[in-house]
Coordinates of C-alpha atoms and ligand atoms in Angstrom, one line a residue:
M75 CA 21.7 0.6 12.8
T76 CA 19.0 -1.7 11.4
A77 CA 20.5 -5.1 10.2
P78 CA 20.0 -5.9 6.5
L79 CA 17.3 -8.4 5.6
K80 CA 18.8 -11.9 5.3
D81 CA 16.0 -13.8 3.4
F82 CA 12.7 -13.4 1.6
S83 CA 10.4 -14.6 4.5
K84 CA 9.0 -11.1 4.8
L85 CA 9.1 -10.1 1.1
S86 CA 5.8 -9.3 -0.5
I87 CA 5.3 -7.9 -3.8
H88 CA 2.3 -5.8 -5.2
T89 CA 1.0 -7.3 -8.5
I90 CA 1.1 -3.8 -10.0
T91 CA 4.9 -3.9 -9.5
T92 CA 5.1 -6.4 -12.3
K93 CA 2.1 -5.0 -14.1
P94 CA 2.9 -6.8 -17.5
W95 CA 2.3 -10.1 -15.9
A96 CA -1.2 -11.6 -15.4
L97 CA -2.0 -12.8 -11.9
E98 CA -1.2 -16.4 -12.7
E99 CA 2.1 -15.5 -14.1
A100 CA 3.1 -13.2 -11.3
V101 CA 2.0 -15.8 -8.8
R102 CA 4.0 -18.6 -10.5
N103 CA 7.0 -16.3 -10.9
Y104 CA 7.1 -14.9 -7.3
S105 CA 6.7 -18.4 -6.0
A106 CA 9.6 -20.0 -7.9
A107 CA 11.8 -17.1 -6.8
G108 CA 11.1 -17.7 -3.3
V109 CA 8.9 -14.6 -2.7
K110 CA 6.6 -15.3 0.2
G111 CA 3.9 -12.7 0.0
I112 CA 1.6 -10.9 -2.5
T113 CA -0.6 -7.9 -2.4
V114 CA -3.3 -8.1 -5.1
W115 CA -4.6 -5.2 -6.9
R116 CA -8.1 -5.5 -8.0
Q117 CA -7.5 -5.0 -11.8
A118 CA -5.4 -8.3 -11.6
L119 CA -8.7 -10.1 -10.5
E120 CA -10.7 -8.7 -13.4
G121 CA -12.6 -11.5 -15.2
R122 CA -11.6 -14.1 -12.6
D123 CA -13.2 -16.2 -9.8
V124 CA -11.9 -14.2 -6.8
K125 CA -12.3 -17.3 -4.3
A126 CA -10.5 -19.5 -6.8
S127 CA -7.7 -17.1 -7.3
G128 CA -7.1 -16.9 -3.7
Q129 CA -6.8 -20.7 -3.4
M130 CA -4.5 -20.6 -6.6
I131 CA -2.2 -18.1 -4.6
R132 CA -2.2 -20.1 -1.4
D133 CA -1.5 -23.3 -3.3
H134 CA 1.8 -21.6 -4.6
G135 CA 2.9 -21.0 -0.9
L136 CA 2.2 -17.3 -1.1
T137 CA 0.6 -15.4 1.7
I138 CA -1.9 -12.7 0.6
T139 CA -0.9 -9.4 2.5
A140 CA -3.7 -7.2 1.2
L141 CA -6.1 -6.1 -1.5
C142 CA -5.5 -2.8 -3.2
R143 CA -7.3 -0.7 -3.2
G144 CA -10.6 0.8 -1.8
G145 CA -11.3 4.4 -0.6
F146 CA -12.0 7.5 -2.7
F147 CA -14.7 8.6 -0.2
P148 CA -15.2 12.4 -0.9
S149 CA -17.8 13.7 -3.3
T150 CA -19.5 16.9 -3.9
T151 CA -22.9 15.1 -3.7
P152 CA -24.6 12.8 -1.3
E153 CA -25.3 10.3 -4.1
G154 CA -21.4 10.2 -4.9
R155 CA -20.7 9.5 -1.2
A156 CA -23.1 6.6 -1.2
L157 CA -21.7 5.2 -4.4
A158 CA -18.3 5.3 -2.9
I159 CA -19.6 3.3 0.3
D160 CA -21.1 0.7 -2.0
E161 CA -18.0 0.4 -4.0
N162 CA -16.0 -0.1 -0.7
R163 CA -18.4 -2.7 0.5
R164 CA -17.8 -4.6 -2.8
C165 CA -14.1 -4.2 -2.1
I166 CA -14.4 -5.6 1.2
A167 CA -16.4 -8.6 0.0
E168 CA -13.7 -9.2 -2.6
A169 CA -11.1 -9.2 0.1
A170 CA -13.0 -11.6 2.2
A171 CA -13.4 -14.0 -0.8
L172 CA -9.9 -13.8 -1.8
G173 CA -8.7 -14.4 1.7
A174 CA -6.8 -11.0 1.9
P175 CA -6.7 -9.8 5.7
M176 CA -6.9 -6.2 4.7
V177 CA -7.9 -3.4 2.1
V178 CA -5.5 -0.5 1.5
L179 CA -7.4 2.7 1.1
V180 CA -6.5 5.7 -1.0
C181 CA -9.0 8.0 0.6
G182 CA -9.6 10.4 -2.1
A183 CA -9.9 14.1 -2.6
I184 CA -11.7 16.2 -4.8
P185 CA -10.5 19.6 -6.4
G186 CA -12.6 22.3 -4.9
L187 CA -13.6 20.4 -1.9
S188 CA -11.5 21.6 1.1
L189 CA -9.0 19.2 2.6
F190 CA -10.8 19.6 5.8
E191 CA -14.2 18.7 4.3
S192 CA -12.6 15.8 2.5
R193 CA -11.2 14.4 5.7
K194 CA -14.5 14.8 7.4
Q195 CA -16.2 12.8 4.5
I196 CA -13.4 10.1 4.7
T197 CA -14.0 9.7 8.5
D198 CA -17.7 9.4 7.9
G199 CA -17.3 6.7 5.3
L200 CA -15.0 4.8 7.4
A201 CA -17.3 5.0 10.3
V202 CA -20.1 3.3 8.2
L203 CA -17.5 0.7 6.7
A204 CA -15.7 -0.3 9.9
P205 CA -18.4 -2.6 11.6
H206 CA -19.1 -4.1 8.1
A207 CA -15.3 -4.7 7.5
A208 CA -15.0 -6.2 11.0
A209 CA -17.9 -8.5 10.4
A210 CA -16.2 -9.7 7.2
G211 CA -12.8 -10.3 9.1
V212 CA -11.1 -7.8 6.9
K213 CA -9.1 -4.7 8.1
L214 CA -9.0 -1.2 6.5
A215 CA -5.7 0.4 6.2
I216 CA -5.6 4.2 5.4
E217 CA -2.5 4.9 3.4
P218 CA -1.5 8.7 3.7
L219 CA -0.5 9.8 0.4
H220 CA 2.4 12.3 -0.4
P221 CA 1.0 15.9 -0.5
M222 CA 1.6 16.2 -4.2
Y223 CA -1.7 14.1 -4.5
A224 CA -3.7 16.3 -2.1
D225 CA -5.6 17.8 -5.1
D226 CA -7.5 14.7 -6.4
R227 CA -6.3 11.5 -4.8
S228 CA -6.1 11.8 -1.1
A229 CA -6.7 14.5 1.6
V230 CA -4.9 12.2 4.2
N231 CA -1.3 13.3 3.6
T232 CA 0.4 12.5 6.9
I233 CA 0.6 9.6 9.4
G234 CA -0.6 12.3 11.9
Q235 CA -3.7 13.0 9.8
A236 CA -4.3 9.2 9.4
R237 CA -3.9 8.7 13.1
A238 CA -6.4 11.5 14.0
I239 CA -8.9 9.5 12.0
C240 CA -8.1 6.3 13.7
N241 CA -8.3 7.9 17.0
E242 CA -11.7 9.4 16.3
L243 CA -13.2 6.1 15.1
K244 CA -11.4 3.8 17.6
S245 CA -12.2 0.6 15.7
P246 CA -9.7 -2.2 15.8
A247 CA -10.6 -2.6 12.0
V248 CA -9.2 0.6 10.9
G249 CA -5.4 1.4 10.8
I250 CA -2.7 2.7 8.6
A251 CA -0.5 1.5 5.9
V252 CA 2.9 3.3 5.9
D253 CA 4.4 3.7 2.4
V254 CA 7.9 5.2 2.6
Y255 CA 7.3 6.9 -0.8
H256 CA 4.7 9.1 0.7
V257 CA 5.9 9.8 4.2
W258 CA 9.7 9.7 4.0
W259 CA 9.9 13.6 4.0
D260 CA 8.1 13.9 7.4
D261 CA 10.1 15.4 10.1
R262 CA 7.9 13.7 12.7
L263 CA 8.1 10.2 10.9
E264 CA 9.9 8.3 13.6
Q265 CA 7.5 9.6 16.4
E266 CA 4.5 9.0 14.2
I267 CA 5.4 5.4 13.5
A268 CA 6.2 4.9 17.1
A269 CA 2.6 6.2 18.0
C270 CA 1.0 3.9 15.4
G271 CA 2.8 1.1 17.2
R272 CA 1.4 2.3 20.7
E273 CA -2.1 2.8 19.1
K274 CA -2.0 -0.8 17.4
T275 CA -2.7 0.8 14.1
L276 CA 0.2 -0.1 12.1
F277 CA -1.1 -2.5 9.6
G278 CA 1.0 -2.3 6.5
F279 CA 4.5 -1.3 5.3
H280 CA 5.4 -0.4 1.7
I281 CA 8.7 0.2 0.1
C282 CA 10.2 1.5 -3.1
D283 CA 12.4 4.7 -3.8
W284 CA 12.2 8.4 -4.7
R285 CA 14.0 9.3 -7.9
T286 CA 15.7 12.7 -8.6
P287 CA 14.4 14.1 -10.8
T288 CA 11.0 12.4 -10.6
T289 CA 9.7 12.6 -14.1
D290 CA 6.2 11.4 -13.6
L291 CA 4.2 12.0 -10.5
L292 CA 2.5 8.6 -10.5
N293 CA 4.6 6.1 -12.5
D294 CA 8.3 6.9 -11.8
R295 CA 8.9 5.2 -8.7
G296 CA 12.3 3.9 -8.1
L297 CA 13.5 0.4 -7.1
M298 CA 15.0 0.4 -3.5
G299 CA 18.5 2.2 -3.7
E300 CA 17.6 4.1 -6.8
G301 CA 16.4 7.1 -4.9
C302 CA 17.0 9.2 -1.7
I303 CA 14.6 7.5 0.9
P304 CA 16.4 6.1 3.9
I305 CA 14.3 2.8 3.6
R306 CA 16.4 0.8 6.0
Q307 CA 16.2 3.5 8.7
I308 CA 12.5 3.7 8.2
R309 CA 12.2 -0.1 8.3
G310 CA 14.1 0.0 11.8
W311 CA 11.4 2.4 13.0
V312 CA 8.6 0.3 11.7
E313 CA 10.0 -2.8 13.5
Q314 CA 10.7 -0.9 16.7
A315 CA 7.0 0.0 16.7
G316 CA 6.3 -3.7 17.0
F317 CA 5.5 -4.3 13.3
T318 CA 6.2 -7.9 12.2
G319 CA 4.3 -8.0 9.1
F320 CA 5.6 -8.2 5.3
N321 CA 7.8 -5.6 3.6
E322 CA 5.6 -4.9 0.5
V323 CA 7.4 -3.7 -2.7
E324 CA 5.1 -1.5 -4.5
I325 CA 6.7 0.2 -7.7
F326 CA 4.7 2.0 -10.5
S327 CA 7.2 2.6 -13.1
H328 CA 6.9 2.9 -16.9
R329 CA 10.7 2.5 -17.0
H330 CA 10.6 -0.9 -15.2
W331 CA 7.3 -2.1 -16.7
A332 CA 9.0 -1.7 -20.2
G333 CA 11.9 -4.1 -19.3
D334 CA 12.2 -7.8 -18.8
Q335 CA 10.1 -8.6 -15.7
H336 CA 12.2 -11.6 -14.8
E337 CA 15.2 -9.4 -14.7
F338 CA 13.1 -7.0 -12.8
L339 CA 12.1 -9.4 -10.2
Q340 CA 15.8 -10.4 -9.6
S341 CA 16.6 -6.7 -9.4
I342 CA 13.9 -6.3 -6.7
Q343 CA 15.2 -9.4 -4.7
H344 CA 18.9 -8.1 -4.8
A345 CA 17.7 -4.5 -3.7
Y346 CA 15.4 -6.0 -0.9
L347 CA 18.6 -7.7 0.7
D348 CA 21.1 -4.9 -0.2
R349 CA 19.1 -1.6 0.2
S350 CA 16.0 -2.3 2.2
Ligands
ZN688 ZN1 1.6 2.0 -1.0

């Protein structure tokens, strides 16, 4: 049985988790609470000098774990696909300026476009971007999304599908972010995580919980322990696969955003030690 986490040295929080806080507030409050990592969502950088924001974060003793998010490659037109590549180039440049080691990708899907064709376009887009990312010193992490999002958010719904793309591209810049919310149901999860470890593509690990009933497909994620995901067991598999990075708490929740964010941060830290 995987041992509980003893401290916050590997705790990272996504800025979207405490969405009511501006970037500066989140950084100040995470740092004061002893949190060591932060994943920055692009909207948190709006209207700010990206390079200076990166410095401000490091000055508070926080490690930037990733920039969220790029992707959305598929389109029904060549122009649309080219626009997506351009946007991802901007995202990579932003990550480099911020000092983020990777960009997390929600790969995209288009209603009416087959999942097979979407995955082909995702692979083609990544093939163009991988050398660009490598030159910028930024990695690209494909995040498989739960199949409930296969219509319009991502045609990559399992770690197996993400691995197939990685194995086709064979670029050290392209790997996978495993988010328990999206993959906990997969009967091959343990073996797939182990395979990512062997293939050196396990770039990121995101935690939260699955509530029953889930009342909103996007914004009703639970705090660790509020749902049915065996988070600690999955963390054990991830660690066995050789992953030594941060455990990133990523919770979109109207319920939690409506409350006091200082109390929510405390709850996150308790749940991190007790239920992750
Ligand atoms: Zn995630």
